[in-house]
């Protein structure tokens, strides 16, 4: 796997994790989720790290090849997915852990 391919794999993994979190009921009340809390948190944080890595490698590729539009799209998609997954993890942590 090269540095040019990893951002697209990271985007696909991030999309699948967001879809899995949505289908597991992570956005509902804690009593209605299909997966345990730590599993859902692990999925969101793993996806955020993988997508951040994808954005990093896509940025390196874009800096080497300034006219590469595919790298720019990969940067944007991976960054948005990383932010979304991090936000999901924070939301789940905030709503499931008593203060």
PDB file of N, CA and C in Angstrom:
ATOM      1  N   UNK A   1       0.852  -1.174   0.000  1.00  0.00           N
ATOM      2  CA  UNK A   1       0.000   0.000   0.000  1.00  0.00           C
ATOM      3  C   UNK A   1       0.899   1.238   0.000  1.00  0.00           C
ATOM      4  N   UNK A   2       0.645   2.128  -0.919  1.00  0.00           N
ATOM      5  CA  UNK A   2       1.440   3.339  -1.010  1.00  0.00           C
ATOM      6  C   UNK A   2       0.754   4.485  -0.282  1.00  0.00           C
ATOM      7  N   UNK A   3       1.481   5.571  -0.130  1.00  0.00           N
ATOM      8  CA  UNK A   3       0.916   6.749   0.526  1.00  0.00           C
ATOM      9  C   UNK A   3      -0.182   7.390  -0.315  1.00  0.00           C
ATOM     10  N   UNK A   4      -0.204   7.102  -1.599  1.00  0.00           N
ATOM     11  CA  UNK A   4      -1.242   7.660  -2.459  1.00  0.00           C
ATOM     12  C   UNK A   4      -2.564   6.918  -2.311  1.00  0.00           C
ATOM     13  N   UNK A   5      -2.524   5.667  -1.914  1.00  0.00           N
ATOM     14  CA  UNK A   5      -3.726   4.847  -1.807  1.00  0.00           C
ATOM     15  C   UNK A   5      -4.336   4.925  -0.403  1.00  0.00           C
ATOM     16  N   UNK A   6      -3.500   5.092   0.621  1.00  0.00           N
ATOM     17  CA  UNK A   6      -3.992   5.055   1.997  1.00  0.00           C
ATOM     18  C   UNK A   6      -5.107   6.062   2.289  1.00  0.00           C
ATOM     19  N   UNK A   7      -5.039   7.310   1.806  1.00  0.00           N
ATOM     20  CA  UNK A   7      -6.145   8.230   2.107  1.00  0.00           C
ATOM     21  C   UNK A   7      -7.500   7.723   1.630  1.00  0.00           C
ATOM     22  N   UNK A   8      -7.541   7.060   0.478  1.00  0.00           N
ATOM     23  CA  UNK A   8      -8.822   6.554  -0.031  1.00  0.00           C
ATOM     24  C   UNK A   8      -9.303   5.360   0.789  1.00  0.00           C
ATOM     25  N   UNK A   9      -8.371   4.539   1.255  1.00  0.00           N
ATOM     26  CA  UNK A   9      -8.747   3.435   2.136  1.00  0.00           C
ATOM     27  C   UNK A   9      -9.250   3.986   3.472  1.00  0.00           C
ATOM     28  N   UNK A  10      -8.593   5.020   3.983  1.00  0.00           N
ATOM     29  CA  UNK A  10      -9.019   5.644   5.233  1.00  0.00           C
ATOM     30  C   UNK A  10     -10.407   6.253   5.099  1.00  0.00           C
ATOM     31  N   UNK A  11     -10.688   6.866   3.960  1.00  0.00           N
ATOM     32  CA  UNK A  11     -12.016   7.450   3.732  1.00  0.00           C
ATOM     33  C   UNK A  11     -13.079   6.353   3.714  1.00  0.00           C
ATOM     34  N   UNK A  12     -12.774   5.235   3.069  1.00  0.00           N
ATOM     35  CA  UNK A  12     -13.728   4.118   3.032  1.00  0.00           C
ATOM     36  C   UNK A  12     -13.947   3.534   4.423  1.00  0.00           C
ATOM     37  N   UNK A  13     -12.870   3.364   5.191  1.00  0.00           N
ATOM     38  CA  UNK A  13     -12.998   2.839   6.555  1.00  0.00           C
ATOM     39  C   UNK A  13     -13.812   3.801   7.412  1.00  0.00           C
ATOM     40  N   UNK A  14     -13.526   5.094   7.284  1.00  0.00           N
ATOM     41  CA  UNK A  14     -14.279   6.091   8.045  1.00  0.00           C
ATOM     42  C   UNK A  14     -15.757   6.076   7.709  1.00  0.00           C
ATOM     43  N   UNK A  15     -16.070   5.968   6.425  1.00  0.00           N
ATOM     44  CA  UNK A  15     -17.475   5.907   6.015  1.00  0.00           C
ATOM     45  C   UNK A  15     -18.159   4.673   6.590  1.00  0.00           C
ATOM     46  N   UNK A  16     -17.483   3.528   6.529  1.00  0.00           N
ATOM     47  CA  UNK A  16     -18.071   2.301   7.064  1.00  0.00           C
ATOM     48  C   UNK A  16     -18.261   2.382   8.579  1.00  0.00           C
ATOM     49  N   UNK A  17     -17.334   3.009   9.278  1.00  0.00           N
ATOM     50  CA  UNK A  17     -17.485   3.150  10.726  1.00  0.00           C
ATOM     51  C   UNK A  17     -18.624   4.107  11.074  1.00  0.00           C
ATOM     52  N   UNK A  18     -18.754   5.198  10.327  1.00  0.00           N
ATOM     53  CA  UNK A  18     -19.881   6.110  10.559  1.00  0.00           C
ATOM     54  C   UNK A  18     -21.193   5.391  10.296  1.00  0.00           C
ATOM     55  N   UNK A  19     -21.253   4.617   9.220  1.00  0.00           N
ATOM     56  CA  UNK A  19     -22.458   3.847   8.912  1.00  0.00           C
ATOM     57  C   UNK A  19     -22.736   2.816  10.000  1.00  0.00           C
ATOM     58  N   UNK A  20     -21.706   2.124  10.457  1.00  0.00           N
ATOM     59  CA  UNK A  20     -21.876   1.142  11.529  1.00  0.00           C
ATOM     60  C   UNK A  20     -22.341   1.773  12.829  1.00  0.00           C
ATOM     61  N   UNK A  21     -21.811   2.944  13.154  1.00  0.00           N
ATOM     62  CA  UNK A  21     -22.254   3.641  14.366  1.00  0.00           C
ATOM     63  C   UNK A  21     -23.706   4.075  14.245  1.00  0.00           C
ATOM     64  N   UNK A  22     -24.075   4.530  13.066  1.00  0.00           N
ATOM     65  CA  UNK A  22     -25.459   4.948  12.857  1.00  0.00           C
ATOM     66  C   UNK A  22     -26.411   3.755  12.963  1.00  0.00           C
ATOM     67  N   UNK A  23     -26.058   2.644  12.328  1.00  0.00           N
ATOM     68  CA  UNK A  23     -26.934   1.471  12.343  1.00  0.00           C
ATOM     69  C   UNK A  23     -26.981   0.793  13.710  1.00  0.00           C
ATOM     70  N   UNK A  24     -25.945   0.973  14.522  1.00  0.00           N
ATOM     71  CA  UNK A  24     -25.937   0.356  15.852  1.00  0.00           C
ATOM     72  C   UNK A  24     -26.768   1.144  16.856  1.00  0.00           C
ATOM     73  N   UNK A  25     -27.233   2.308  16.456  1.00  0.00           N
ATOM     74  CA  UNK A  25     -28.051   3.103  17.366  1.00  0.00           C
ATOM     75  C   UNK A  25     -27.233   3.984  18.286  1.00  0.00           C
ATOM     76  N   UNK A  26     -26.048   4.355  17.872  1.00  0.00           N
ATOM     77  CA  UNK A  26     -25.177   5.182  18.711  1.00  0.00           C
ATOM     78  C   UNK A  26     -25.743   6.584  18.922  1.00  0.00           C
ATOM     79  N   UNK A  27     -26.676   7.005  18.077  1.00  0.00           N
ATOM     80  CA  UNK A  27     -27.239   8.346  18.182  1.00  0.00           C
ATOM     81  C   UNK A  27     -28.536   8.363  18.988  1.00  0.00           C
ATOM     82  N   UNK A  28     -28.917   7.231  19.544  1.00  0.00           N
ATOM     83  CA  UNK A  28     -30.136   7.159  20.336  1.00  0.00           C
ATOM     84  C   UNK A  28     -29.779   7.164  21.820  1.00  0.00           C
ATOM     85  N   UNK A  29     -30.748   6.884  22.657  1.00  0.00           N
ATOM     86  CA  UNK A  29     -30.486   6.837  24.097  1.00  0.00           C
ATOM     87  C   UNK A  29     -29.618   5.626  24.425  1.00  0.00           C
ATOM     88  N   UNK A  30     -28.877   5.672  25.538  1.00  0.00           N
ATOM     89  CA  UNK A  30     -27.966   4.563  25.865  1.00  0.00           C
ATOM     90  C   UNK A  30     -28.660   3.206  26.001  1.00  0.00           C
ATOM     91  N   UNK A  31     -29.932   3.188  26.375  1.00  0.00           N
ATOM     92  CA  UNK A  31     -30.640   1.923  26.549  1.00  0.00           C
ATOM     93  C   UNK A  31     -30.972   1.259  25.212  1.00  0.00           C
ATOM     94  N   UNK A  32     -30.970   2.013  24.130  1.00  0.00           N
ATOM     95  CA  UNK A  32     -31.377   1.498  22.828  1.00  0.00           C
ATOM     96  C   UNK A  32     -30.216   1.098  21.932  1.00  0.00           C
ATOM     97  N   UNK A  33     -28.976   1.274  22.362  1.00  0.00           N
ATOM     98  CA  UNK A  33     -27.845   0.948  21.494  1.00  0.00           C
ATOM     99  C   UNK A  33     -27.647  -0.555  21.392  1.00  0.00           C
ATOM    100  N   UNK A  34     -27.192  -0.999  20.237  1.00  0.00           N
ATOM    101  CA  UNK A  34     -26.974  -2.426  20.000  1.00  0.00           C
ATOM    102  C   UNK A  34     -25.587  -2.869  20.432  1.00  0.00           C
ATOM    103  N   UNK A  35     -24.667  -1.911  20.604  1.00  0.00           N
ATOM    104  CA  UNK A  35     -23.294  -2.232  20.975  1.00  0.00           C
ATOM    105  C   UNK A  35     -22.961  -1.627  22.344  1.00  0.00           C
ATOM    106  N   UNK A  36     -22.033  -2.226  23.073  1.00  0.00           N
ATOM    107  CA  UNK A  36     -21.625  -1.650  24.355  1.00  0.00           C
ATOM    108  C   UNK A  36     -20.947  -0.284  24.171  1.00  0.00           C
ATOM    109  N   UNK A  37     -20.931   0.492  25.239  1.00  0.00           N
ATOM    110  CA  UNK A  37     -20.396   1.848  25.195  1.00  0.00           C
ATOM    111  C   UNK A  37     -18.937   1.881  24.748  1.00  0.00           C
ATOM    112  N   UNK A  38     -18.105   1.030  25.320  1.00  0.00           N
ATOM    113  CA  UNK A  38     -16.682   1.059  24.968  1.00  0.00           C
ATOM    114  C   UNK A  38     -16.433   0.652  23.522  1.00  0.00           C
ATOM    115  N   UNK A  39     -17.254  -0.227  22.990  1.00  0.00           N
ATOM    116  CA  UNK A  39     -17.119  -0.616  21.587  1.00  0.00           C
ATOM    117  C   UNK A  39     -17.434   0.564  20.676  1.00  0.00           C
ATOM    118  N   UNK A  40     -18.487   1.283  20.988  1.00  0.00           N
ATOM    119  CA  UNK A  40     -18.877   2.442  20.184  1.00  0.00           C
ATOM    120  C   UNK A  40     -17.811   3.533  20.281  1.00  0.00           C
ATOM    121  N   UNK A  41     -17.286   3.763  21.483  1.00  0.00           N
ATOM    122  CA  UNK A  41     -16.222   4.762  21.637  1.00  0.00           C
ATOM    123  C   UNK A  41     -14.963   4.346  20.887  1.00  0.00           C
ATOM    124  N   UNK A  42     -14.620   3.060  20.944  1.00  0.00           N
ATOM    125  CA  UNK A  42     -13.444   2.570  20.223  1.00  0.00           C
ATOM    126  C   UNK A  42     -13.612   2.747  18.725  1.00  0.00           C
ATOM    127  N   UNK A  43     -14.798   2.442  18.217  1.00  0.00           N
ATOM    128  CA  UNK A  43     -15.050   2.595  16.783  1.00  0.00           C
ATOM    129  C   UNK A  43     -14.891   4.050  16.349  1.00  0.00           C
ATOM    130  N   UNK A  44     -15.430   4.968  17.152  1.00  0.00           N
ATOM    131  CA  UNK A  44     -15.355   6.377  16.756  1.00  0.00           C
ATOM    132  C   UNK A  44     -13.928   6.907  16.846  1.00  0.00           C
ATOM    133  N   UNK A  45     -13.200   6.545  17.884  1.00  0.00           N
ATOM    134  CA  UNK A  45     -11.835   7.047  18.013  1.00  0.00           C
ATOM    135  C   UNK A  45     -10.891   6.402  17.000  1.00  0.00           C
ATOM    136  N   UNK A  46     -11.061   5.118  16.734  1.00  0.00           N
ATOM    137  CA  UNK A  46     -10.245   4.462  15.724  1.00  0.00           C
ATOM    138  C   UNK A  46     -10.476   5.103  14.358  1.00  0.00           C
ATOM    139  N   UNK A  47     -11.725   5.341  14.033  1.00  0.00           N
ATOM    140  CA  UNK A  47     -12.039   5.983  12.760  1.00  0.00           C
ATOM    141  C   UNK A  47     -11.464   7.380  12.666  1.00  0.00           C
ATOM    142  N   UNK A  48     -11.504   8.134  13.761  1.00  0.00           N
ATOM    143  CA  UNK A  48     -10.949   9.487  13.753  1.00  0.00           C
ATOM    144  C   UNK A  48      -9.440   9.457  13.513  1.00  0.00           C
ATOM    145  N   UNK A  49      -8.740   8.521  14.145  1.00  0.00           N
ATOM    146  CA  UNK A  49      -7.291   8.422  13.981  1.00  0.00           C
ATOM    147  C   UNK A  49      -6.938   7.978  12.559  1.00  0.00           C
ATOM    148  N   UNK A  50      -7.659   6.998  12.047  1.00  0.00           N
ATOM    149  CA  UNK A  50      -7.387   6.513  10.684  1.00  0.00           C
ATOM    150  C   UNK A  50      -7.647   7.619   9.659  1.00  0.00           C
ATOM    151  N   UNK A  51      -8.744   8.346   9.816  1.00  0.00           N
ATOM    152  CA  UNK A  51      -9.058   9.424   8.870  1.00  0.00           C
ATOM    153  C   UNK A  51      -8.073  10.584   9.001  1.00  0.00           C
ATOM    154  N   UNK A  52      -7.619  10.871  10.215  1.00  0.00           N
ATOM    155  CA  UNK A  52      -6.605  11.914  10.382  1.00  0.00           C
ATOM    156  C   UNK A  52      -5.301  11.499   9.701  1.00  0.00           C
ATOM    157  N   UNK A  53      -4.948  10.236   9.802  1.00  0.00           N
ATOM    158  CA  UNK A  53      -3.778   9.737   9.082  1.00  0.00           C
ATOM    159  C   UNK A  53      -3.953   9.832   7.586  1.00  0.00           C
ATOM    160  N   UNK A  54      -5.142   9.523   7.110  1.00  0.00           N
ATOM    161  CA  UNK A  54      -5.426   9.654   5.684  1.00  0.00           C
ATOM    162  C   UNK A  54      -5.309  11.093   5.215  1.00  0.00           C
ATOM    163  N   UNK A  55      -5.808  12.027   6.024  1.00  0.00           N
ATOM    164  CA  UNK A  55      -5.684  13.443   5.676  1.00  0.00           C
ATOM    165  C   UNK A  55      -4.222  13.877   5.673  1.00  0.00           C
ATOM    166  N   UNK A  56      -3.434  13.354   6.610  1.00  0.00           N
ATOM    167  CA  UNK A  56      -2.013  13.684   6.680  1.00  0.00           C
ATOM    168  C   UNK A  56      -1.271  13.214   5.426  1.00  0.00           C
ATOM    169  N   UNK A  57      -1.475  11.961   5.052  1.00  0.00           N
ATOM    170  CA  UNK A  57      -0.785  11.436   3.871  1.00  0.00           C
ATOM    171  C   UNK A  57      -1.280  12.095   2.580  1.00  0.00           C
ATOM    172  N   UNK A  58      -2.572  12.435   2.530  1.00  0.00           N
ATOM    173  CA  UNK A  58      -3.084  13.136   1.352  1.00  0.00           C
ATOM    174  C   UNK A  58      -2.480  14.540   1.268  1.00  0.00           C
ATOM    175  N   UNK A  59      -2.264  15.168   2.415  1.00  0.00           N
ATOM    176  CA  UNK A  59      -1.628  16.489   2.433  1.00  0.00           C
ATOM    177  C   UNK A  59      -0.191  16.400   1.945  1.00  0.00           C
ATOM    178  N   UNK A  60       0.530  15.364   2.372  1.00  0.00           N
ATOM    179  CA  UNK A  60       1.899  15.184   1.890  1.00  0.00           C
ATOM    180  C   UNK A  60       1.934  14.996   0.378  1.00  0.00           C
ATOM    181  N   UNK A  61       1.013  14.214  -0.138  1.00  0.00           N
ATOM    182  CA  UNK A  61       0.953  13.991  -1.587  1.00  0.00           C
ATOM    183  C   UNK A  61       0.611  15.289  -2.309  1.00  0.00           C
ATOM    184  N   UNK A  62      -0.325  16.056  -1.764  1.00  0.00           N
ATOM    185  CA  UNK A  62      -0.725  17.300  -2.405  1.00  0.00           C
ATOM    186  C   UNK A  62       0.411  18.323  -2.396  1.00  0.00           C
ATOM    187  N   UNK A  63       1.192  18.351  -1.325  1.00  0.00           N
ATOM    188  CA  UNK A  63       2.315  19.286  -1.276  1.00  0.00           C
ATOM    189  C   UNK A  63       3.392  18.946  -2.307  1.00  0.00           C
ATOM    190  N   UNK A  64       3.538  17.661  -2.622  1.00  0.00           N
ATOM    191  CA  UNK A  64       4.511  17.266  -3.645  1.00  0.00           C
ATOM    192  C   UNK A  64       3.995  17.546  -5.051  1.00  0.00           C
ATOM    193  N   UNK A  65       2.684  17.365  -5.247  1.00  0.00           N
ATOM    194  CA  UNK A  65       2.074  17.544  -6.569  1.00  0.00           C
ATOM    195  C   UNK A  65       0.968  18.576  -6.439  1.00  0.00           C
ATOM    196  N   UNK A  66       1.284  19.823  -6.560  1.00  0.00           N
ATOM    197  CA  UNK A  66       0.333  20.911  -6.285  1.00  0.00           C
ATOM    198  C   UNK A  66      -0.926  20.882  -7.154  1.00  0.00           C
ATOM    199  N   UNK A  67      -0.857  20.339  -8.327  1.00  0.00           N
ATOM    200  CA  UNK A  67      -2.012  20.360  -9.214  1.00  0.00           C
ATOM    201  C   UNK A  67      -2.916  19.154  -9.069  1.00  0.00           C
ATOM    202  N   UNK A  68      -2.653  18.298  -8.099  1.00  0.00           N
ATOM    203  CA  UNK A  68      -3.399  17.052  -7.944  1.00  0.00           C
ATOM    204  C   UNK A  68      -4.723  17.311  -7.235  1.00  0.00           C
ATOM    205  N   UNK A  69      -5.808  17.339  -7.994  1.00  0.00           N
ATOM    206  CA  UNK A  69      -7.127  17.609  -7.424  1.00  0.00           C
ATOM    207  C   UNK A  69      -7.644  16.438  -6.589  1.00  0.00           C
ATOM    208  N   UNK A  70      -7.260  15.218  -6.940  1.00  0.00           N
ATOM    209  CA  UNK A  70      -7.704  14.047  -6.186  1.00  0.00           C
ATOM    210  C   UNK A  70      -7.167  14.087  -4.758  1.00  0.00           C
ATOM    211  N   UNK A  71      -5.945  14.546  -4.585  1.00  0.00           N
ATOM    212  CA  UNK A  71      -5.387  14.657  -3.230  1.00  0.00           C
ATOM    213  C   UNK A  71      -6.120  15.715  -2.423  1.00  0.00           C
ATOM    214  N   UNK A  72      -6.498  16.799  -3.069  1.00  0.00           N
ATOM    215  CA  UNK A  72      -7.240  17.849  -2.375  1.00  0.00           C
ATOM    216  C   UNK A  72      -8.610  17.346  -1.922  1.00  0.00           C
ATOM    217  N   UNK A  73      -9.273  16.587  -2.778  1.00  0.00           N
ATOM    218  CA  UNK A  73     -10.570  16.002  -2.404  1.00  0.00           C
ATOM    219  C   UNK A  73     -10.386  15.006  -1.257  1.00  0.00           C
ATOM    220  N   UNK A  74      -9.324  14.211  -1.297  1.00  0.00           N
ATOM    221  CA  UNK A  74      -9.051  13.252  -0.228  1.00  0.00           C
ATOM    222  C   UNK A  74      -8.773  13.965   1.090  1.00  0.00           C
ATOM    223  N   UNK A  75      -8.055  15.090   1.033  1.00  0.00           N
ATOM    224  CA  UNK A  75      -7.800  15.869   2.250  1.00  0.00           C
ATOM    225  C   UNK A  75      -9.113  16.327   2.861  1.00  0.00           C
ATOM    226  N   UNK A  76      -9.978  16.885   2.038  1.00  0.00           N
ATOM    227  CA  UNK A  76     -11.252  17.408   2.544  1.00  0.00           C
ATOM    228  C   UNK A  76     -12.143  16.295   3.109  1.00  0.00           C
ATOM    229  N   UNK A  77     -12.272  15.202   2.371  1.00  0.00           N
ATOM    230  CA  UNK A  77     -13.131  14.106   2.836  1.00  0.00           C
ATOM    231  C   UNK A  77     -12.601  13.474   4.117  1.00  0.00           C
ATOM    232  N   UNK A  78     -11.305  13.201   4.171  1.00  0.00           N
ATOM    233  CA  UNK A  78     -10.729  12.564   5.351  1.00  0.00           C
ATOM    234  C   UNK A  78     -10.803  13.485   6.565  1.00  0.00           C
ATOM    235  N   UNK A  79     -10.591  14.777   6.363  1.00  0.00           N
ATOM    236  CA  UNK A  79     -10.677  15.726   7.478  1.00  0.00           C
ATOM    237  C   UNK A  79     -12.095  15.827   8.006  1.00  0.00           C
ATOM    238  N   UNK A  80     -13.060  15.907   7.108  1.00  0.00           N
ATOM    239  CA  UNK A  80     -14.462  15.982   7.542  1.00  0.00           C
ATOM    240  C   UNK A  80     -14.860  14.714   8.288  1.00  0.00           C
ATOM    241  N   UNK A  81     -14.465  13.554   7.776  1.00  0.00           N
ATOM    242  CA  UNK A  81     -14.796  12.304   8.459  1.00  0.00           C
ATOM    243  C   UNK A  81     -14.120  12.221   9.824  1.00  0.00           C
ATOM    244  N   UNK A  82     -12.883  12.676   9.937  1.00  0.00           N
ATOM    245  CA  UNK A  82     -12.187  12.656  11.229  1.00  0.00           C
ATOM    246  C   UNK A  82     -12.899  13.546  12.233  1.00  0.00           C
ATOM    247  N   UNK A  83     -13.333  14.726  11.803  1.00  0.00           N
ATOM    248  CA  UNK A  83     -14.047  15.640  12.698  1.00  0.00           C
ATOM    249  C   UNK A  83     -15.389  15.054  13.099  1.00  0.00           C
ATOM    250  N   UNK A  84     -16.097  14.452  12.154  1.00  0.00           N
ATOM    251  CA  UNK A  84     -17.400  13.850  12.451  1.00  0.00           C
ATOM    252  C   UNK A  84     -17.243  12.696  13.454  1.00  0.00           C
ATOM    253  N   UNK A  85     -16.274  11.829  13.219  1.00  0.00           N
ATOM    254  CA  UNK A  85     -16.070  10.699  14.128  1.00  0.00           C
ATOM    255  C   UNK A  85     -15.624  11.154  15.509  1.00  0.00           C
ATOM    256  N   UNK A  86     -14.789  12.176  15.576  1.00  0.00           N
ATOM    257  CA  UNK A  86     -14.386  12.714  16.872  1.00  0.00           C
ATOM    258  C   UNK A  86     -15.587  13.338  17.583  1.00  0.00           C
ATOM    259  N   UNK A  87     -16.419  14.044  16.843  1.00  0.00           N
ATOM    260  CA  UNK A  87     -17.631  14.623  17.422  1.00  0.00           C
ATOM    261  C   UNK A  87     -18.601  13.558  17.916  1.00  0.00           C
ATOM    262  N   UNK A  88     -18.726  12.470  17.175  1.00  0.00           N
ATOM    263  CA  UNK A  88     -19.586  11.364  17.616  1.00  0.00           C
ATOM    264  C   UNK A  88     -19.069  10.787  18.924  1.00  0.00           C
ATOM    265  N   UNK A  89     -17.753  10.576  19.005  1.00  0.00           N
ATOM    266  CA  UNK A  89     -17.169  10.036  20.231  1.00  0.00           C
ATOM    267  C   UNK A  89     -17.384  10.947  21.427  1.00  0.00           C
ATOM    268  N   UNK A  90     -17.205  12.244  21.228  1.00  0.00           N
ATOM    269  CA  UNK A  90     -17.418  13.194  22.332  1.00  0.00           C
ATOM    270  C   UNK A  90     -18.883  13.223  22.732  1.00  0.00           C
ATOM    271  N   UNK A  91     -19.785  13.193  21.739  1.00  0.00           N
ATOM    272  CA  UNK A  91     -21.217  13.201  22.046  1.00  0.00           C
ATOM    273  C   UNK A  91     -21.621  11.953  22.833  1.00  0.00           C
ATOM    274  N   UNK A  92     -21.126  10.808  22.410  1.00  0.00           N
ATOM    275  CA  UNK A  92     -21.466   9.563  23.101  1.00  0.00           C
ATOM    276  C   UNK A  92     -20.907   9.576  24.525  1.00  0.00           C
ATOM    277  N   UNK A  93     -19.687  10.036  24.671  1.00  0.00           N
ATOM    278  CA  UNK A  93     -19.070  10.102  26.007  1.00  0.00           C
ATOM    279  C   UNK A  93     -19.843  11.065  26.901  1.00  0.00           C
ATOM    280  N   UNK A  94     -20.228  12.209  26.361  1.00  0.00           N
ATOM    281  CA  UNK A  94     -20.920  13.223  27.145  1.00  0.00           C
ATOM    282  C   UNK A  94     -22.290  12.743  27.597  1.00  0.00           C
ATOM    283  N   UNK A  95     -23.006  12.030  26.734  1.00  0.00           N
ATOM    284  CA  UNK A  95     -24.385  11.634  27.066  1.00  0.00           C
ATOM    285  C   UNK A  95     -24.468  10.324  27.843  1.00  0.00           C
ATOM    286  N   UNK A  96     -23.394   9.557  27.912  1.00  0.00           N
ATOM    287  CA  UNK A  96     -23.452   8.259  28.588  1.00  0.00           C
ATOM    288  C   UNK A  96     -22.721   8.211  29.911  1.00  0.00           C
ATOM    289  N   UNK A  97     -21.864   9.154  30.192  1.00  0.00           N
ATOM    290  CA  UNK A  97     -21.106   9.149  31.438  1.00  0.00           C
ATOM    291  C   UNK A  97     -21.689  10.216  32.354  1.00  0.00           C
ATOM    292  N   UNK A  98     -22.165   9.803  33.536  1.00  0.00           N
ATOM    293  CA  UNK A  98     -22.725  10.807  34.446  1.00  0.00           C
ATOM    294  C   UNK A  98     -21.636  11.731  34.990  1.00  0.00           C
ATOM    295  N   UNK A  99     -22.009  12.976  35.215  1.00  0.00           N
ATOM    296  CA  UNK A  99     -21.040  13.974  35.702  1.00  0.00           C
ATOM    297  C   UNK A  99     -20.750  13.812  37.168  1.00  0.00           C
TER     298      UNK A  99
END
